[in-house]
PDB file of C-alpha atoms in Angstrom:
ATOM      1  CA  UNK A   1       0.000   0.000   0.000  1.00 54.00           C
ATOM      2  CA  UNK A   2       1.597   3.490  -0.830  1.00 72.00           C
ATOM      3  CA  UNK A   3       1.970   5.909   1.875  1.00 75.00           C
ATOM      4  CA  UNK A   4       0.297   8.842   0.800  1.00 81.00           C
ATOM      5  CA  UNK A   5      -2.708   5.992   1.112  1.00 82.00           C
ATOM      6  CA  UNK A   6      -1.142   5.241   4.985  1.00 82.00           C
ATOM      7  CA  UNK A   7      -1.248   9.020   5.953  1.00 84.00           C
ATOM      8  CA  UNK A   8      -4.974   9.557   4.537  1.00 86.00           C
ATOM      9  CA  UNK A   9      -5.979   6.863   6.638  1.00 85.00           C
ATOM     10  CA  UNK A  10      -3.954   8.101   9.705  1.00 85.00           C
ATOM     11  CA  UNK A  11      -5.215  11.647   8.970  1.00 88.00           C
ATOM     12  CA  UNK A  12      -8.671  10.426   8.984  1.00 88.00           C
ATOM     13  CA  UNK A  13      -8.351   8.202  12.055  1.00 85.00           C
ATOM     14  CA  UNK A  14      -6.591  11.069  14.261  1.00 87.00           C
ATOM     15  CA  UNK A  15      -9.534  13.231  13.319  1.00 89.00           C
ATOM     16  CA  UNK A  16     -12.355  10.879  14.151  1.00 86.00           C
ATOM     17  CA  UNK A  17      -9.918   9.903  17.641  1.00 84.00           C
ATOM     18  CA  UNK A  18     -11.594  13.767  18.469  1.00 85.00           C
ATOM     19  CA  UNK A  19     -13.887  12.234  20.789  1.00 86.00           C
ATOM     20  CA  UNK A  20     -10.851  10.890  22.961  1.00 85.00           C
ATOM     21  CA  UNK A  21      -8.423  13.812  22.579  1.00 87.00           C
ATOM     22  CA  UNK A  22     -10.202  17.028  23.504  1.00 90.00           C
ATOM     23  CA  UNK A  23     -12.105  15.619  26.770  1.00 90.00           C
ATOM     24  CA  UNK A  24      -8.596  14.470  27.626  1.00 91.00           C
ATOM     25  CA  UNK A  25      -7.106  17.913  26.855  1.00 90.00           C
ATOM     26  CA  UNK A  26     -10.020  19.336  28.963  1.00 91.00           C
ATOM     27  CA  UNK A  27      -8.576  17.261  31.919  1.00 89.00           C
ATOM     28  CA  UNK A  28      -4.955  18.111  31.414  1.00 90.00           C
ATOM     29  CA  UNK A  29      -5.893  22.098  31.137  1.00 91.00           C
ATOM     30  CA  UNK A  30      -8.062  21.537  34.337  1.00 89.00           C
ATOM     31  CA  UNK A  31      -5.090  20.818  35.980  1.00 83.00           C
ATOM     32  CA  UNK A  32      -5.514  20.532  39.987  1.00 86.00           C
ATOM     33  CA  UNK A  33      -9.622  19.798  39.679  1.00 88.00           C
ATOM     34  CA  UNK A  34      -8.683  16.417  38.071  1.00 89.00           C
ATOM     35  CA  UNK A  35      -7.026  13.500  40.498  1.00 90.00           C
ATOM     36  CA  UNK A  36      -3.136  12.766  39.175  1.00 92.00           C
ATOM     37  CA  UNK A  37      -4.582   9.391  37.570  1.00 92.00           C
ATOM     38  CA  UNK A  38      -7.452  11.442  35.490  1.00 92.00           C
ATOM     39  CA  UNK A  39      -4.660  13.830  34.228  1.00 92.00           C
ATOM     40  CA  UNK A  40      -1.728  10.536  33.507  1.00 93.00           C
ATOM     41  CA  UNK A  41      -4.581   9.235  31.574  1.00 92.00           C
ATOM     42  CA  UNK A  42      -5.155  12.109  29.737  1.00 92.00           C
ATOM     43  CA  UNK A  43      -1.699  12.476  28.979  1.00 93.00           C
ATOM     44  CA  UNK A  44      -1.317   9.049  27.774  1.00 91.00           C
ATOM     45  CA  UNK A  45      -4.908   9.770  25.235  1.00 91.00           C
ATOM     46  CA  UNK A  46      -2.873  13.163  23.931  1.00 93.00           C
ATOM     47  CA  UNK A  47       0.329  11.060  23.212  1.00 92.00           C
ATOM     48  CA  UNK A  48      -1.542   8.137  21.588  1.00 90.00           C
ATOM     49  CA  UNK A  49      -3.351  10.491  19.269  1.00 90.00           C
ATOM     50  CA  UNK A  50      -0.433  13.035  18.825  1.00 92.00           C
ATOM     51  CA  UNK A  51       1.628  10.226  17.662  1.00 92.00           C
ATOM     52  CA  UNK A  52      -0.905   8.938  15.318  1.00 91.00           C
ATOM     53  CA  UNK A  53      -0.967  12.793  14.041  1.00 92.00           C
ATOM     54  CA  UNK A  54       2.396  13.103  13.490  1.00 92.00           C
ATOM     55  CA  UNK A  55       2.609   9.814  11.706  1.00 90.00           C
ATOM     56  CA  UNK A  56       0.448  10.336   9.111  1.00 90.00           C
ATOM     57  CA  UNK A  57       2.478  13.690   8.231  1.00 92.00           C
ATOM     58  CA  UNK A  58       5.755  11.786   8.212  1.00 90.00           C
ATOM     59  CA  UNK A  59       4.255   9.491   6.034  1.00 88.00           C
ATOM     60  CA  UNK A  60       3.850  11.931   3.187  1.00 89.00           C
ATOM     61  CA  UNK A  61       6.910  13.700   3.873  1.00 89.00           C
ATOM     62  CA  UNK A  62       9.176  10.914   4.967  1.00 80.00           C
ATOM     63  CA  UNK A  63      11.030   9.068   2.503  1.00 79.00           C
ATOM     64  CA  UNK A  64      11.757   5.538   3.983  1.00 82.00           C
ATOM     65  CA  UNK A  65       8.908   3.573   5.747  1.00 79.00           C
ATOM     66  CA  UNK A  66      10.888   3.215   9.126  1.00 82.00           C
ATOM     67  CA  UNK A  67      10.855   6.929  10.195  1.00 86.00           C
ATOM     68  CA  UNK A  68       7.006   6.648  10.308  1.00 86.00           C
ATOM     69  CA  UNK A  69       7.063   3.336  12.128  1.00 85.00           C
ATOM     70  CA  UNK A  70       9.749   4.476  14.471  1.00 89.00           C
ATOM     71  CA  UNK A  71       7.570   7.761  15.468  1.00 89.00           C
ATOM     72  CA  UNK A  72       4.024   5.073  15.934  1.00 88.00           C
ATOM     73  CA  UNK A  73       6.257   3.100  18.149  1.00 89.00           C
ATOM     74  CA  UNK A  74       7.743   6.003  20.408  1.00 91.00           C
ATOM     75  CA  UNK A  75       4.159   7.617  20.570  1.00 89.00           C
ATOM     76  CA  UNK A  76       2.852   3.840  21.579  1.00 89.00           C
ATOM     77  CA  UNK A  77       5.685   3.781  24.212  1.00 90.00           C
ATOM     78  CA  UNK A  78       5.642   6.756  25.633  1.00 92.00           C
ATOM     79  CA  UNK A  79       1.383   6.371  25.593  1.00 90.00           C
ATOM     80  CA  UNK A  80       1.872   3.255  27.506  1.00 88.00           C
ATOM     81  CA  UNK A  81       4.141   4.613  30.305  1.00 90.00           C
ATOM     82  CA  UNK A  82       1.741   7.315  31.218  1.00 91.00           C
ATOM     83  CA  UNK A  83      -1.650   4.594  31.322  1.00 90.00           C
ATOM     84  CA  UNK A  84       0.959   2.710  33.517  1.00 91.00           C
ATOM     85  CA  UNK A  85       1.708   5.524  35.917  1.00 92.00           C
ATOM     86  CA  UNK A  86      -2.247   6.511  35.998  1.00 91.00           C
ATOM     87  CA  UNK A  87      -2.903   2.968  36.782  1.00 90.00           C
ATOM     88  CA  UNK A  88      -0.433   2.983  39.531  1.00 91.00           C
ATOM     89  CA  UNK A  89      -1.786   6.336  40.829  1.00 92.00           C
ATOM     90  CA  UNK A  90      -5.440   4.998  40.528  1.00 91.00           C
ATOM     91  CA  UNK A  91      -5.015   2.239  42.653  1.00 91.00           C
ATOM     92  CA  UNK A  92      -2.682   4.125  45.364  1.00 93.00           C
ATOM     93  CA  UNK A  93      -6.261   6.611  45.287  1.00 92.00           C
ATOM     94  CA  UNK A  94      -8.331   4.209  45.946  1.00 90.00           C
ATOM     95  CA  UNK A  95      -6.379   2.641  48.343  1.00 90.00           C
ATOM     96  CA  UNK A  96      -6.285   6.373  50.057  1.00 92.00           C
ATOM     97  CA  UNK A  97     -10.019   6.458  49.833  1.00 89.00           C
ATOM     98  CA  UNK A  98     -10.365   3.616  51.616  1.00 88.00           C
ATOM     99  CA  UNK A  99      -8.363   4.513  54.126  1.00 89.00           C
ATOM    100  CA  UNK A 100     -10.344   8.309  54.648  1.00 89.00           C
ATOM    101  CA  UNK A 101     -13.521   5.937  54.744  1.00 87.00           C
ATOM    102  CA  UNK A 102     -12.105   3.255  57.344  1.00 87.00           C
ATOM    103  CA  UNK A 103     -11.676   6.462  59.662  1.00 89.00           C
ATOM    104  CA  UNK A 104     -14.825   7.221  59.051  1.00 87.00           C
ATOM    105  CA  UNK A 105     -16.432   4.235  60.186  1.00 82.00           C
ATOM    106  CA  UNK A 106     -18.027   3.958  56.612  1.00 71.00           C
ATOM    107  CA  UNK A 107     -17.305   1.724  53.446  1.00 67.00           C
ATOM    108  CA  UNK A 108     -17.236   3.510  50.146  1.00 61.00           C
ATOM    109  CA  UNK A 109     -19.907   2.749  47.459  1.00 60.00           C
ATOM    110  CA  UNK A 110     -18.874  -0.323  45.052  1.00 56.00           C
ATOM    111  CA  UNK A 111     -20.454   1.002  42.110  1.00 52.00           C
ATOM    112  CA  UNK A 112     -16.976   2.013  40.454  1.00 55.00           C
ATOM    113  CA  UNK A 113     -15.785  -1.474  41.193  1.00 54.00           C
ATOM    114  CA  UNK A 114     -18.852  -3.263  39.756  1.00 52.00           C
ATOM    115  CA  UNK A 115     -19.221  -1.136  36.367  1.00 59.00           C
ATOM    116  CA  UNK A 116     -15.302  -2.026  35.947  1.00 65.00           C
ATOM    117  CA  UNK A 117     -15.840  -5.394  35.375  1.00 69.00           C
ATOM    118  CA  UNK A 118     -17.881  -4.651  32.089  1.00 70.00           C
ATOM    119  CA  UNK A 119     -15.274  -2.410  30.925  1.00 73.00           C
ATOM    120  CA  UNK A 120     -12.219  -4.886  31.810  1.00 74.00           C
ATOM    121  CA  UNK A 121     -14.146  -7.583  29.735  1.00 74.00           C
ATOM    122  CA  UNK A 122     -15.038  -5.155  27.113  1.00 74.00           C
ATOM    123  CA  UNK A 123     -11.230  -4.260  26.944  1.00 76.00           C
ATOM    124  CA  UNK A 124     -10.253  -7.681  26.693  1.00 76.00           C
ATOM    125  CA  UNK A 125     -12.302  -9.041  23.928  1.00 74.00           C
ATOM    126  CA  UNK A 126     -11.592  -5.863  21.794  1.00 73.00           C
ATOM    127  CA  UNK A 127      -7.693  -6.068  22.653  1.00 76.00           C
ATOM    128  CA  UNK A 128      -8.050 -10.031  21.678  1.00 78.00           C
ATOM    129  CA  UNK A 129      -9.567  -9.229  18.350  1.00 74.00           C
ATOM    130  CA  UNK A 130      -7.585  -6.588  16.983  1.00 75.00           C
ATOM    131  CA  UNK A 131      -4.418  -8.552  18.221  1.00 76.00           C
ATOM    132  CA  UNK A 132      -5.916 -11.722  16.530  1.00 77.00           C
ATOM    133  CA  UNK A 133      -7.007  -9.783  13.339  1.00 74.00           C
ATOM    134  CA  UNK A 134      -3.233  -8.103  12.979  1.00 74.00           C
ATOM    135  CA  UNK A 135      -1.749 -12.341  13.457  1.00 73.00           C
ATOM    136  CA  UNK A 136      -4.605 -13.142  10.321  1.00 73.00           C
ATOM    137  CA  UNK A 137      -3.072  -9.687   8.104  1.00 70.00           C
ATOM    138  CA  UNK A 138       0.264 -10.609   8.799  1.00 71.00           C
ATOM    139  CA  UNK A 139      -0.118 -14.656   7.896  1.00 70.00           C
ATOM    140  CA  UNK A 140      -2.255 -13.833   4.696  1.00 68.00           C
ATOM    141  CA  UNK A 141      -0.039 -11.172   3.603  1.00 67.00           C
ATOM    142  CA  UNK A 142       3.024 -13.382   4.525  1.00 66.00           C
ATOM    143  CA  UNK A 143       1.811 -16.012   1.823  1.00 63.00           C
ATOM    144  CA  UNK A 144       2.885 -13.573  -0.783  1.00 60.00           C
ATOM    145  CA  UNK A 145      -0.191 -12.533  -3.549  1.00 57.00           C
ATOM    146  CA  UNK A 146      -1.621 -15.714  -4.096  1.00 59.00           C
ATOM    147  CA  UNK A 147      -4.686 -14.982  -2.963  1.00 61.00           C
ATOM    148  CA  UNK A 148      -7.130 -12.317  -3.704  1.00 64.00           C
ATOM    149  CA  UNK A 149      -6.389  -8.514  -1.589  1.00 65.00           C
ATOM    150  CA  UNK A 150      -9.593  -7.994  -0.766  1.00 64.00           C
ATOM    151  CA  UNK A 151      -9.111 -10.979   1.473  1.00 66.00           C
ATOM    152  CA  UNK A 152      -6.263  -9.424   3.296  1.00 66.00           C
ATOM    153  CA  UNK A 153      -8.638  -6.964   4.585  1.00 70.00           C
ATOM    154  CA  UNK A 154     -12.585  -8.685   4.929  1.00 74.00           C
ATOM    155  CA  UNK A 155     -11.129 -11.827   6.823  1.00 74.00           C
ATOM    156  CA  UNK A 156      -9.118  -9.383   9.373  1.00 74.00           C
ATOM    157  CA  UNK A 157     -12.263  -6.669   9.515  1.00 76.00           C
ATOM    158  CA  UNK A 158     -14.895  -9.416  10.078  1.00 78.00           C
ATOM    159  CA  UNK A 159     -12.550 -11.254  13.454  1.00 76.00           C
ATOM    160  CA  UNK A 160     -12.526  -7.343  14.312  1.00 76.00           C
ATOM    161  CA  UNK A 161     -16.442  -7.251  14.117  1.00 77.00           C
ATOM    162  CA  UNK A 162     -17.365 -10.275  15.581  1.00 79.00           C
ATOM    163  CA  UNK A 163     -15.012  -9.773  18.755  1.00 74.00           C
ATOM    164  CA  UNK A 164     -16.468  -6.846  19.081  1.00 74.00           C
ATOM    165  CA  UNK A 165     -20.219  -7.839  18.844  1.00 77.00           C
ATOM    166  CA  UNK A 166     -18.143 -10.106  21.773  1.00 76.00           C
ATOM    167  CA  UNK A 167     -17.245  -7.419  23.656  1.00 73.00           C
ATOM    168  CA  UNK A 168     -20.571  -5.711  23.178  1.00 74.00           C
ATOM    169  CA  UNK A 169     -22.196  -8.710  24.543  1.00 74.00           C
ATOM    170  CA  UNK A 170     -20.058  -9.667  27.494  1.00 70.00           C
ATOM    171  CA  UNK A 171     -20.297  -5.743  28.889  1.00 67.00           C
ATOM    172  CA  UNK A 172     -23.652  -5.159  28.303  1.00 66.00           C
ATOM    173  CA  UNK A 173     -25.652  -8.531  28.283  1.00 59.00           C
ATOM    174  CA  UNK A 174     -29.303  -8.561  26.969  1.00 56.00           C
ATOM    175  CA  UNK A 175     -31.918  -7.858  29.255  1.00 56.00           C
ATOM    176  CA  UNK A 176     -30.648  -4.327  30.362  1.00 53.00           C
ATOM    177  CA  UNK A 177     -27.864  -3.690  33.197  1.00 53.00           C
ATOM    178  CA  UNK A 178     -24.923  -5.539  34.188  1.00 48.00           C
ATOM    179  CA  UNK A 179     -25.343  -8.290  36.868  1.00 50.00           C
ATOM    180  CA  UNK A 180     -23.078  -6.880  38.676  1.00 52.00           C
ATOM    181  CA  UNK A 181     -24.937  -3.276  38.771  1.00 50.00           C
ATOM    182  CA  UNK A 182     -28.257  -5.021  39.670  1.00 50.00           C
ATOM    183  CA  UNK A 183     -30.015  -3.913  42.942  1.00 49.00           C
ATOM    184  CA  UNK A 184     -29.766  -7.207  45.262  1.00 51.00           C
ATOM    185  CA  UNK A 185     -33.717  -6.845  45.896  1.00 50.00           C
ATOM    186  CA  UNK A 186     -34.630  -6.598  42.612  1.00 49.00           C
ATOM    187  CA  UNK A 187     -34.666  -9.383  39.715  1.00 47.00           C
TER     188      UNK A 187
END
């Protein structure tokens, strides 16, 4: 695939990633109203999507493919240190919450820990099908052009679509909310 084709898609994708960006610059302009995790998290959305920015201009201006690859893979580092960090920071919070809420003689709500569960499976299944989508490109594009192209991309797009209906599925089953977020007197 030529590049100028690469950087139209990347173009396209960092402008549609809009949704993900600006809340997340919101957060890092909001500075001290946001807990440390909020803001490493919306650090890591800014790199993610500024790396995906800069990529598709390096791919029209770059000459070789690596420089373009090189910057993705950077961006994807340094994107993955800061969900790290806001990980670590999100669990030493709650940890401190729990501790304000011991003094108090109370027990914080569980609703943050019960809707997580949807989102950890949802994360899962998604992460499962784009990572076994990338292993089916990869194999059918390894075979050489034996086959026809348009294969290359349906069989990947439809594992992509069905682990998502997956995901869809396993975070929200049918029949309304989450087990999990179900009132215990109600069916």
């Amino acid at each position: 695939m030529a590049q100028p084709v690469l950087a139209l898609g990347a173009a396209l994708l960092t402008v549609s990633g809009s949704v993900w960006y600006v809340p997340a610059l919101a957060d890092l302009r909001a500075v001290d109203d946001r807990p440390r995790s909020r803001r490493d998290a919306a650090a890591a959305c800014v790199s993610a999507w500024g790396a995906t920015g800069v990529t598709a201009v390096l791919l029209l201006v770059a000459g070789p493919w690596w420089v373009p690859a090189l910057t993705a893979a950077a961006g994807a580092a340094v994107s993955c240190g800061f969900r790290t960090r806001a990980a670590l920071r999100r669990r030493r919070e709650a940890e401190e919450t729990a501790r304000h809420w011991a003094r108090l003689g109370s027990r914080p709500q569980a609703a943050d820990d019960r809707s997580r569960t949807g989102r950890n499976a949802f994360a899962a299944l998604l992460a499962a099908g784009l990572l076994t989508a990338a292993a089916t490109a990869v194999l059918l594009l390894a075979g050489g052009p034996t086959g026809p192209y348009w294969l290359t991309a349906a069989v990947p797009a439809t594992l992509v679509a069905l682990f998502l209906l997956l995901a869809a599925t396993a975070a929200h089953p049918p029949g309304g909310r989450h087990p999990a977020n179900r009132h215990p007197g109600r069916p």
